[in-house]
Short mmCIF file of C-alpha atoms in Angstrom, two decimals:
data_model
loop_
_atom_site.label_atom_id
_atom_site.label_comp_id
_atom_site.label_asym_id
_atom_site.label_seq_id
_atom_site.Cartn_x
_atom_site.Cartn_y
_atom_site.Cartn_z
CA UNK O 238 -25.48 -195.28 -193.77
CA UNK O 239 -28.65 -195.76 -195.73
CA UNK O 240 -31.26 -198.42 -195.36
CA UNK O 241 -30.20 -201.70 -196.96
CA UNK O 242 -33.62 -203.32 -196.63
CA UNK O 243 -35.32 -200.48 -198.45
CA UNK O 244 -32.70 -200.61 -201.23
CA UNK O 245 -33.24 -204.36 -201.51
CA UNK O 246 -36.98 -203.82 -202.00
CA UNK O 247 -36.35 -201.32 -204.77
CA UNK O 248 -33.82 -203.62 -206.40
CA UNK O 249 -36.26 -206.54 -206.37
CA UNK O 250 -38.97 -204.35 -207.92
CA UNK O 251 -36.54 -203.14 -210.60
CA UNK O 252 -35.71 -206.72 -211.59
CA UNK O 253 -39.34 -207.91 -211.41
CA UNK O 254 -40.66 -205.06 -213.57
CA UNK O 255 -38.21 -206.06 -216.29
CA UNK O 256 -38.78 -209.79 -215.86
CA UNK O 257 -35.03 -210.25 -215.59
CA UNK O 258 -35.16 -212.94 -212.91
CA UNK O 259 -34.95 -215.52 -215.70
CA UNK O 260 -31.41 -214.33 -216.49
CA UNK O 261 -30.35 -213.93 -212.88
CA UNK O 262 -29.35 -217.43 -211.85
CA UNK O 263 -26.44 -217.45 -209.38
CA UNK O 264 -23.90 -218.38 -212.05
CA UNK O 265 -24.85 -215.43 -214.25
CA UNK O 266 -24.87 -213.04 -211.31
CA UNK O 267 -21.38 -214.19 -210.35
CA UNK O 268 -20.30 -213.29 -213.90
CA UNK O 269 -22.05 -209.93 -213.64
CA UNK O 270 -20.12 -209.28 -210.45
CA UNK O 271 -16.85 -210.17 -212.20
CA UNK O 272 -17.49 -207.87 -215.13
CA UNK O 273 -18.55 -204.96 -212.91
CA UNK O 274 -15.51 -205.49 -210.69
CA UNK O 275 -13.36 -205.34 -213.82
CA UNK O 276 -14.79 -201.89 -214.55
CA UNK O 277 -14.00 -200.68 -211.04
CA UNK O 278 -10.45 -202.01 -211.34
CA UNK O 279 -10.11 -200.15 -214.65
CA UNK O 280 -10.55 -196.83 -212.82
CA UNK O 281 -7.42 -197.50 -210.76
CA UNK O 282 -5.17 -199.35 -213.19
CA UNK O 283 -3.01 -196.45 -214.39
CA UNK O 284 -2.91 -194.59 -211.10
CA UNK O 285 0.00 -194.84 -208.65
CA UNK O 286 -1.06 -196.34 -205.35
CA UNK O 287 0.24 -193.39 -203.36
CA UNK O 288 -1.84 -190.96 -205.39
CA UNK O 289 -4.98 -193.11 -205.41
CA UNK O 290 -6.39 -191.51 -202.25
CA UNK O 291 -6.11 -187.98 -203.60
CA UNK O 292 -7.30 -189.00 -207.05
CA UNK O 293 -10.35 -190.71 -205.54
CA UNK O 294 -11.38 -187.30 -204.21
CA UNK O 295 -11.33 -185.60 -207.60
CA UNK O 296 -14.96 -185.05 -208.63
CA UNK O 297 -14.70 -186.81 -212.01
CA UNK O 298 -12.86 -189.87 -210.65
CA UNK O 299 -15.14 -189.98 -207.63
CA UNK O 300 -18.27 -189.96 -209.79
CA UNK O 301 -16.98 -192.82 -211.94
CA UNK O 302 -15.81 -194.85 -208.94
CA UNK O 303 -19.16 -194.30 -207.19
CA UNK O 304 -20.98 -195.56 -210.28
CA UNK O 305 -18.81 -198.68 -210.43
CA UNK O 306 -19.12 -199.28 -206.69
CA UNK O 307 -22.87 -199.05 -207.20
CA UNK O 308 -22.75 -201.67 -209.98
CA UNK O 309 -20.57 -204.03 -207.97
CA UNK O 310 -22.72 -203.65 -204.86
CA UNK O 311 -25.97 -204.19 -206.76
CA UNK O 312 -24.58 -207.35 -208.40
CA UNK O 313 -23.52 -208.69 -205.01
CA UNK O 314 -26.92 -207.87 -203.47
CA UNK O 315 -28.79 -209.56 -206.34
CA UNK O 316 -26.68 -212.68 -205.90
CA UNK O 317 -27.28 -212.72 -202.15
CA UNK O 318 -31.01 -212.21 -202.62
CA UNK O 319 -31.20 -214.95 -205.23
CA UNK O 320 -29.54 -217.54 -203.00
CA UNK O 321 -31.16 -216.35 -199.78
CA UNK O 322 -27.98 -215.13 -198.12
CA UNK O 323 -27.83 -212.15 -195.76
CA UNK O 324 -24.77 -210.18 -196.98
CA UNK O 325 -24.27 -208.42 -193.66
CA UNK O 326 -24.29 -211.73 -191.79
CA UNK O 327 -21.88 -213.24 -194.34
CA UNK O 328 -19.50 -210.33 -193.91
CA UNK O 329 -19.78 -210.38 -190.12
CA UNK O 330 -19.03 -214.10 -190.09
CA UNK O 331 -16.04 -213.69 -192.39
CA UNK O 332 -14.67 -210.81 -190.35
CA UNK O 333 -14.85 -213.01 -187.26
CA UNK O 334 -13.03 -215.82 -189.09
CA UNK O 335 -10.35 -213.39 -190.31
CA UNK O 336 -9.84 -212.06 -186.78
CA UNK O 337 -8.99 -215.62 -185.70
CA UNK O 338 -6.92 -216.44 -188.78
CA UNK O 339 -4.84 -213.27 -188.52
CA UNK O 340 -4.08 -212.56 -184.84
CA UNK O 341 -3.36 -208.86 -184.43
CA UNK O 342 -0.04 -209.37 -182.62
CA UNK O 343 1.30 -211.67 -185.28
CA UNK O 344 0.16 -209.74 -188.36
CA UNK O 345 0.54 -206.13 -187.20
CA UNK O 346 1.96 -204.04 -190.02
CA UNK O 347 2.56 -207.08 -192.20
CA UNK O 348 0.88 -207.80 -195.48
CA UNK O 349 3.57 -210.10 -196.86
CA UNK O 350 2.19 -213.19 -195.20
CA UNK O 351 -1.43 -212.70 -196.24
CA UNK O 352 -2.51 -215.43 -198.61
CA UNK D 136 -30.79 -207.54 -192.59
CA UNK D 137 -28.08 -206.78 -190.11
CA UNK D 138 -26.64 -203.47 -189.10
CA UNK D 139 -24.18 -202.14 -191.66
CA UNK D 140 -22.93 -199.33 -189.44
CA UNK D 141 -22.05 -201.72 -186.65
CA UNK D 142 -20.24 -204.03 -189.09
CA UNK D 143 -18.32 -201.04 -190.44
CA UNK D 144 -17.16 -200.14 -186.92
CA UNK D 145 -15.92 -203.68 -186.35
CA UNK D 146 -14.20 -203.72 -189.73
CA UNK D 147 -12.40 -200.45 -188.99
CA UNK D 148 -11.25 -201.79 -185.62
CA UNK D 149 -10.02 -205.01 -187.27
CA UNK D 150 -7.90 -203.04 -189.74
CA UNK D 151 -6.65 -200.55 -187.13
CA UNK D 152 -5.57 -203.27 -184.67
CA UNK D 153 -3.39 -204.79 -187.39
CA UNK D 154 -2.12 -201.44 -188.68
CA UNK D 155 -3.13 -202.48 -192.18
CA UNK D 156 -4.37 -199.06 -193.27
CA UNK D 157 -0.92 -198.47 -194.78
CA UNK D 158 -1.62 -201.22 -197.34
CA UNK D 159 -5.21 -200.23 -197.96
CA UNK D 160 -4.95 -197.43 -200.47
CA UNK D 161 -7.86 -197.43 -202.95
CA UNK D 162 -5.79 -199.02 -205.71
CA UNK D 163 -4.81 -201.96 -203.54
CA UNK D 164 -8.36 -202.40 -202.27
CA UNK D 165 -9.63 -202.48 -205.86
CA UNK D 166 -7.16 -205.32 -206.49
CA UNK D 167 -8.31 -207.09 -203.33
CA UNK D 168 -11.87 -206.84 -204.60
CA UNK D 169 -10.81 -208.33 -207.95
CA UNK D 170 -9.02 -211.27 -206.40
CA UNK D 171 -11.88 -212.03 -203.99
CA UNK D 172 -14.39 -211.79 -206.83
CA UNK D 173 -12.28 -214.29 -208.74
CA UNK D 174 -12.66 -216.74 -205.86
CA UNK D 175 -16.43 -216.31 -205.85
CA UNK D 176 -16.55 -216.86 -209.61
CA UNK D 177 -14.50 -220.03 -209.13
CA UNK D 178 -17.34 -221.54 -207.10
CA UNK D 179 -19.68 -221.30 -210.09
CA UNK D 180 -17.37 -221.95 -213.03
CA UNK D 181 -18.07 -225.66 -213.57
CA UNK D 182 -21.73 -225.55 -212.65
CA UNK D 183 -24.51 -225.37 -215.22
CA UNK D 184 -26.54 -222.18 -214.91
CA UNK D 185 -29.82 -224.06 -214.55
CA UNK D 186 -28.48 -226.07 -211.64
CA UNK D 187 -26.78 -223.15 -209.92
CA UNK D 188 -29.83 -222.29 -207.81
CA UNK D 189 -30.14 -225.80 -206.40
CA UNK D 190 -26.39 -226.17 -205.98
CA UNK D 191 -26.25 -222.89 -204.07
CA UNK D 192 -28.54 -224.47 -201.47
CA UNK D 193 -26.27 -227.45 -200.82
CA UNK D 194 -24.63 -226.89 -197.41
CA UNK D 195 -21.03 -227.25 -198.60
CA UNK D 196 -21.47 -224.99 -201.63
CA UNK D 197 -23.48 -222.51 -199.59
CA UNK D 198 -20.78 -222.30 -196.91
CA UNK D 199 -18.07 -221.63 -199.50
CA UNK D 200 -20.18 -219.09 -201.38
CA UNK D 201 -21.07 -217.32 -198.12
CA UNK D 202 -17.37 -217.08 -197.24
CA UNK D 203 -16.53 -215.61 -200.66
CA UNK D 204 -19.49 -213.22 -200.54
CA UNK D 205 -18.16 -212.13 -197.15
CA UNK D 206 -14.71 -211.47 -198.62
CA UNK D 207 -16.07 -209.55 -201.60
CA UNK D 208 -18.39 -207.49 -199.43
CA UNK D 209 -15.66 -206.64 -196.91
CA UNK D 210 -13.31 -205.56 -199.70
CA UNK D 211 -16.01 -203.32 -201.15
CA UNK D 212 -16.81 -201.82 -197.72
CA UNK D 213 -13.13 -201.14 -196.99
CA UNK D 214 -12.79 -199.34 -200.33
CA UNK D 215 -15.91 -197.27 -199.67
CA UNK D 216 -14.73 -196.38 -196.19
CA UNK D 217 -11.30 -195.41 -197.44
CA UNK D 218 -12.61 -193.02 -200.06
CA UNK D 219 -15.51 -191.75 -197.95
CA UNK D 220 -18.29 -193.19 -200.10
CA UNK D 221 -21.60 -194.43 -198.71
CA UNK D 222 -22.11 -197.77 -200.49
CA UNK D 223 -25.88 -197.74 -199.97
CA UNK D 224 -26.15 -194.26 -201.47
CA UNK D 225 -23.93 -195.31 -204.39
CA UNK D 226 -26.13 -198.34 -205.08
CA UNK D 227 -29.34 -196.34 -204.71
CA UNK D 228 -28.04 -193.76 -207.16
CA UNK D 229 -26.96 -196.40 -209.65
CA UNK D 230 -30.27 -198.21 -209.41
CA UNK D 231 -32.03 -194.95 -210.20
CA UNK D 232 -29.77 -194.39 -213.21
CA UNK D 233 -30.37 -197.95 -214.44
CA UNK D 234 -34.13 -197.49 -214.13
CA UNK D 235 -33.86 -194.58 -216.55
CA UNK D 236 -31.37 -196.26 -218.85
CA UNK D 237 -33.41 -199.44 -219.14
CA UNK D 238 -37.11 -198.52 -219.34
CA UNK D 239 -39.17 -201.50 -218.20
CA UNK D 240 -41.38 -201.58 -221.28
CA UNK D 241 -38.46 -201.63 -223.64
CA UNK D 242 -36.27 -204.11 -221.83
CA UNK D 243 -38.83 -206.50 -220.38
CA UNK D 244 -37.59 -210.08 -220.74
CA UNK D 245 -34.60 -209.00 -222.79
CA UNK D 246 -30.99 -209.34 -221.76
CA UNK D 247 -29.51 -209.30 -225.25
CA UNK D 248 -29.36 -205.54 -225.47
CA UNK D 249 -27.73 -204.94 -222.10
CA UNK D 250 -24.28 -203.47 -222.53
CA UNK I 237 9.60 -218.22 -227.49
CA UNK I 238 8.30 -221.74 -227.51
CA UNK I 239 6.04 -223.42 -229.99
CA UNK I 240 2.40 -222.46 -229.50
CA UNK I 241 1.05 -225.09 -231.89
CA UNK I 242 2.80 -227.88 -230.03
CA UNK I 243 1.52 -226.59 -226.69
CA UNK I 244 -1.99 -226.44 -228.14
CA UNK I 245 -1.75 -230.12 -229.17
CA UNK I 246 -0.68 -231.12 -225.66
CA UNK I 247 -3.43 -229.03 -224.12
CA UNK I 248 -6.07 -230.66 -226.34
CA UNK I 249 -4.78 -234.11 -225.39
CA UNK I 250 -4.83 -233.19 -221.70
CA UNK I 251 -8.48 -232.14 -221.92
CA UNK I 252 -9.49 -235.11 -224.10
CA UNK I 253 -7.87 -237.68 -221.81
CA UNK I 254 -9.92 -236.34 -218.91
CA UNK I 255 -13.11 -235.97 -220.97
CA UNK I 256 -13.38 -232.40 -219.74
CA UNK I 257 -14.64 -230.96 -223.02
CA UNK I 258 -18.18 -231.35 -221.66
CA UNK I 259 -17.43 -228.70 -219.02
CA UNK I 260 -15.51 -226.42 -221.36
CA UNK I 261 -18.20 -224.45 -223.10
CA UNK I 262 -17.13 -220.87 -223.85
CA UNK I 263 -19.12 -219.44 -220.94
CA UNK I 264 -17.42 -221.72 -218.43
CA UNK I 265 -13.99 -221.06 -219.90
CA UNK I 266 -14.59 -217.31 -219.60
CA UNK I 267 -15.31 -217.90 -215.90
CA UNK I 268 -12.19 -220.02 -215.57
CA UNK I 269 -10.20 -217.16 -217.08
CA UNK I 270 -11.74 -214.73 -214.58
CA UNK I 271 -10.94 -216.88 -211.58
CA UNK I 272 -7.36 -217.53 -212.72
CA UNK I 273 -6.86 -213.83 -213.41
CA UNK I 274 -8.06 -213.15 -209.87
CA UNK I 275 -5.28 -215.38 -208.56
CA UNK I 276 -2.67 -213.54 -210.61
CA UNK I 277 -3.96 -210.20 -209.35
CA UNK I 278 -3.72 -211.53 -205.79
CA UNK I 279 0.05 -211.85 -206.18
CA UNK I 280 0.37 -208.12 -206.76
CA UNK I 281 -2.34 -206.69 -204.52
CA UNK I 282 -0.22 -205.74 -201.49
CA UNK I 283 2.87 -204.74 -203.40
CA UNK I 284 3.72 -201.12 -204.24
CA UNK I 285 3.80 -200.50 -207.97
CA UNK I 286 7.32 -199.12 -207.87
CA UNK I 287 8.62 -202.25 -206.18
CA UNK I 288 6.66 -204.68 -208.35
CA UNK I 289 9.46 -205.03 -210.92
CA UNK I 290 12.06 -205.99 -208.32
CA UNK I 291 9.63 -208.21 -206.43
CA UNK I 292 8.73 -210.04 -209.64
CA UNK I 293 12.37 -211.11 -209.86
CA UNK I 294 12.44 -212.71 -206.41
CA UNK I 295 12.44 -216.50 -206.93
CA UNK I 296 9.40 -217.23 -204.76
CA UNK I 297 7.27 -214.45 -206.24
CA UNK I 298 8.46 -215.31 -209.73
CA UNK I 299 7.51 -218.96 -209.32
CA UNK I 300 4.01 -218.08 -208.12
CA UNK I 301 3.49 -215.48 -210.84
CA UNK I 302 4.72 -217.92 -213.50
CA UNK I 303 2.23 -220.52 -212.26
CA UNK I 304 -0.63 -218.02 -212.41
CA UNK I 305 0.43 -216.73 -215.82
CA UNK I 306 0.40 -220.35 -216.94
CA UNK I 307 -3.15 -220.82 -215.65
CA UNK I 308 -4.41 -217.61 -217.26
CA UNK I 309 -2.73 -218.43 -220.56
CA UNK I 310 -4.06 -221.98 -220.65
CA UNK I 311 -7.60 -220.75 -219.93
CA UNK I 312 -7.33 -218.23 -222.75
CA UNK I 313 -5.96 -220.85 -225.15
CA UNK I 314 -8.72 -223.32 -224.28
CA UNK I 315 -11.33 -220.65 -224.94
CA UNK I 316 -9.74 -219.74 -228.27
CA UNK I 317 -9.52 -223.38 -229.30
CA UNK I 318 -13.11 -224.02 -228.34
CA UNK I 319 -14.47 -221.16 -230.43
CA UNK I 320 -12.01 -221.60 -233.28
CA UNK I 321 -10.17 -218.33 -232.78
CA UNK I 322 -6.46 -217.85 -233.49
CA UNK I 323 -5.21 -215.96 -230.41
CA UNK I 324 -2.18 -214.54 -232.22
CA UNK I 325 -4.36 -213.20 -235.02
CA UNK I 326 -6.80 -211.74 -232.49
CA UNK I 327 -3.97 -209.97 -230.67
CA UNK I 328 -2.39 -208.76 -233.91
CA UNK I 329 -5.72 -207.36 -235.04
CA UNK I 330 -6.33 -205.64 -231.70
CA UNK I 331 -2.84 -204.16 -231.65
CA UNK I 332 -3.50 -202.70 -235.10
CA UNK I 333 -6.80 -201.23 -233.90
CA UNK I 334 -5.13 -199.76 -230.82
CA UNK I 335 -2.41 -198.19 -232.95
CA UNK I 336 -5.14 -196.31 -234.81
CA UNK I 337 -7.19 -195.49 -231.73
CA UNK I 338 -4.21 -194.13 -229.83
CA UNK I 339 -1.98 -192.15 -232.22
CA UNK I 340 1.54 -192.04 -230.81
CA UNK I 341 1.87 -188.27 -231.03
CA UNK I 342 -1.35 -187.65 -229.17
CA UNK I 343 -0.93 -190.24 -226.43
CA UNK I 344 2.81 -190.16 -225.81
CA UNK I 345 3.47 -190.36 -222.10
CA UNK I 346 -0.20 -190.10 -221.25
CA UNK I 347 -2.28 -192.75 -219.57
CA UNK I 348 -4.92 -190.42 -218.16
CA UNK I 349 -6.99 -190.41 -221.31
CA UNK I 350 -7.02 -194.17 -221.87
CA UNK I 351 -10.54 -195.52 -221.49
CA UNK Z 150 -0.98 -220.19 -235.53
CA UNK Z 151 0.79 -216.93 -236.10
CA UNK Z 152 4.23 -215.88 -235.03
CA UNK Z 153 4.35 -214.91 -231.37
CA UNK Z 154 7.85 -213.46 -231.54
CA UNK Z 155 6.90 -211.13 -234.35
CA UNK Z 156 3.78 -210.01 -232.48
CA UNK Z 157 5.90 -209.38 -229.40
CA UNK Z 158 8.23 -207.14 -231.40
CA UNK Z 159 5.29 -205.11 -232.69
CA UNK Z 160 3.82 -204.86 -229.21
CA UNK Z 161 7.08 -203.59 -227.77
CA UNK Z 162 7.34 -200.99 -230.52
CA UNK Z 163 3.74 -199.90 -229.90
CA UNK Z 164 4.46 -199.33 -226.21
CA UNK Z 165 7.84 -197.68 -226.83
CA UNK Z 166 6.46 -195.23 -229.41
CA UNK Z 167 3.91 -194.03 -226.84
CA UNK Z 168 6.39 -194.02 -223.95
CA UNK Z 169 3.94 -196.09 -221.95
CA UNK Z 170 6.53 -198.27 -220.27
CA UNK Z 171 6.44 -195.86 -217.31
CA UNK Z 172 2.84 -196.98 -216.60
CA UNK Z 173 3.46 -200.64 -217.28
CA UNK Z 174 4.89 -201.91 -214.04
CA UNK Z 175 3.81 -205.50 -213.26
CA UNK Z 176 1.20 -204.40 -210.75
CA UNK Z 177 -0.52 -202.11 -213.23
CA UNK Z 178 -0.39 -204.73 -215.97
CA UNK Z 179 -2.02 -207.26 -213.63
CA UNK Z 180 -4.83 -204.73 -213.15
CA UNK Z 181 -5.07 -204.19 -216.90
CA UNK Z 182 -5.43 -207.94 -217.32
CA UNK Z 183 -8.20 -208.00 -214.71
CA UNK Z 184 -10.17 -205.21 -216.34
CA UNK Z 185 -9.83 -206.71 -219.82
CA UNK Z 186 -10.85 -210.12 -218.51
CA UNK Z 187 -13.92 -208.48 -217.01
CA UNK Z 188 -14.89 -207.24 -220.47
CA UNK Z 189 -14.52 -210.72 -221.95
CA UNK Z 190 -16.65 -212.17 -219.16
CA UNK Z 191 -19.28 -209.52 -219.89
CA UNK Z 192 -19.78 -210.99 -223.37
CA UNK Z 193 -20.88 -214.30 -221.85
CA UNK Z 194 -22.73 -213.25 -218.71
CA UNK Z 195 -26.30 -213.37 -220.01
CA UNK Z 196 -25.84 -216.33 -222.32
CA UNK Z 197 -26.80 -219.86 -221.35
CA UNK Z 198 -23.80 -222.19 -221.24
CA UNK Z 199 -25.35 -224.63 -223.67
CA UNK Z 200 -25.91 -221.93 -226.25
CA UNK Z 201 -22.52 -220.29 -225.78
CA UNK Z 202 -20.84 -222.38 -228.49
CA UNK Z 203 -23.41 -221.44 -231.13
CA UNK Z 204 -23.53 -217.82 -230.01
CA UNK Z 205 -19.75 -217.58 -230.21
CA UNK Z 206 -20.06 -218.34 -233.93
CA UNK Z 207 -22.44 -215.46 -234.64
CA UNK Z 208 -20.46 -212.79 -236.49
CA UNK Z 209 -21.28 -209.93 -234.10
CA UNK Z 210 -20.55 -211.94 -230.94
CA UNK Z 211 -17.44 -213.43 -232.51
CA UNK Z 212 -16.08 -210.01 -233.43
CA UNK Z 213 -16.58 -208.69 -229.90
CA UNK Z 214 -15.11 -211.82 -228.28
CA UNK Z 215 -12.11 -211.70 -230.63
CA UNK Z 216 -11.50 -208.07 -229.66
CA UNK Z 217 -11.65 -208.93 -225.95
CA UNK Z 218 -9.46 -212.00 -226.39
CA UNK Z 219 -7.00 -209.71 -228.14
CA UNK Z 220 -7.02 -207.28 -225.21
CA UNK Z 221 -6.58 -210.04 -222.63
CA UNK Z 222 -3.79 -211.67 -224.60
CA UNK Z 223 -1.93 -208.41 -225.15
CA UNK Z 224 -2.16 -207.58 -221.43
CA UNK Z 225 -0.77 -211.00 -220.56
CA UNK Z 226 2.05 -210.67 -223.11
CA UNK Z 227 3.00 -207.22 -221.84
CA UNK Z 228 3.18 -208.54 -218.29
CA UNK Z 229 5.32 -211.50 -219.37
CA UNK Z 230 7.63 -209.26 -221.36
CA UNK Z 231 7.99 -206.83 -218.48
CA UNK Z 232 9.01 -209.51 -215.99
CA UNK Z 233 11.05 -211.55 -218.47
CA UNK Z 234 8.81 -214.59 -218.48
CA UNK Z 235 8.26 -216.80 -221.52
CA UNK Z 236 4.46 -217.31 -221.60
CA UNK Z 237 4.69 -220.50 -223.64
CA UNK Z 238 7.18 -222.01 -221.19
CA UNK Z 239 4.98 -220.94 -218.25
CA UNK Z 240 1.94 -222.60 -219.83
CA UNK Z 241 3.87 -225.74 -220.74
CA UNK Z 242 5.16 -226.01 -217.18
CA UNK Z 243 1.70 -225.49 -215.71
CA UNK Z 244 0.15 -228.04 -218.05
CA UNK Z 245 2.75 -230.55 -216.90
CA UNK Z 246 1.97 -229.79 -213.25
CA UNK Z 247 -1.77 -230.12 -213.89
CA UNK Z 248 -1.26 -233.48 -215.60
CA UNK Z 249 0.34 -234.72 -212.38
CA UNK Z 250 -2.16 -233.04 -210.07
CA UNK Z 251 -5.16 -234.40 -211.95
CA UNK Z 252 -4.44 -237.99 -213.04
CA UNK Z 253 -6.65 -238.83 -216.01
CA UNK Z 254 -8.06 -242.01 -214.50
CA UNK Z 255 -9.12 -240.28 -211.32
CA UNK Z 256 -10.56 -237.11 -212.82
CA UNK Z 257 -12.11 -238.40 -216.03
CA UNK Z 258 -15.48 -236.75 -216.57
CA UNK Z 259 -15.37 -235.03 -213.20
CA UNK Z 260 -15.23 -231.32 -212.60
CA UNK Z 261 -16.70 -231.37 -209.12
CA UNK Z 262 -13.42 -232.01 -207.39
CA UNK Z 263 -11.41 -229.37 -209.21
CA UNK Z 264 -10.28 -226.66 -206.81
#
């Protein structure tokens, strides 16, 4: 995959050039994330789950989903940058916690007990 | 920042060991993203915006926010992996589009016209 | 259905007795709504769409969904009350607008064109 | 406030005339609710909390918020109707549970301990 550090530099420059840091406190960025996530969810709301893989490959759907994934990802990165959190480290840590919380032997093939 | 490709390999192994791919169609992963985003939003809902930077540095808040950022990020990565989308490329592309949509001179210091 | 005005009076008293109005500005209530909606979505995220009707009738699922619907509804009512908006009138107005935007003959049996 | 039962009848007719019930399983309606909530959140994301009351009274903001409240409310009503849940009863029940969970004397003026 691409270079996250380079993207982060471009994202910071984009925000700085527009003097938008004043609007980007963590609370507002959490709301941005929620609204962008809502738009991504909208792409899948009327689609059956078992057709959502194939539909995600259709060029028009794919382009819209990619745009929404971009928005969600950028919002998450801006929040992480604002509060000085390394997103990769946060994900790695959470994955480790989940591996302990959901032992493979106990949760294999089961989603019903996930809370 | 950390290595996204390595994290992605660990994430795939985590899902495969639990045979959870059957639940992870794109529609379901979009819903997972929405529910995890809701939990991140919950951390900031009763906080004033102008105290949300300082509060994000408090160890207890920071730990909870990091855990929710981890969940949101993992959900987004799983969706991207499922539909074969490079999240970095999607963000880079969207950042480029936003730079054109919101010229710096026109939008400097203004959030009111963002839609 | 029950009496919305009576519920609204109880809800106002609940908030007043706890002196929570100071936290309930419209921005915060919108975030509350988002986090509660995330919890409702969580109930349905691992369920197939075509089993979600039957599953919603199972007592344990039904009880959890009812609790989340309650939370979402209360958040929406508190927001409406705070900004002086009649939720029934807002819904009625939106339904009228949707009836014009989506003529029955043109949209019958079609969800693909809903945006 | 207006008549919820009458609104519900109109909403059912609206859906029936478009034969949209086939798309409106509970899972999809939960996603609709999430996407509409995201749009409501978007209205408040760049606004300071302490100006969000005044801004909600501005005619243009008010009109957009009312439209989004309408969408969120209709999504919630459609979900309730689909699963045979009385939204007023669900809210009343949840308010009662919250009154027990958060005793007024203990939680007066405090939002920090709400989870």
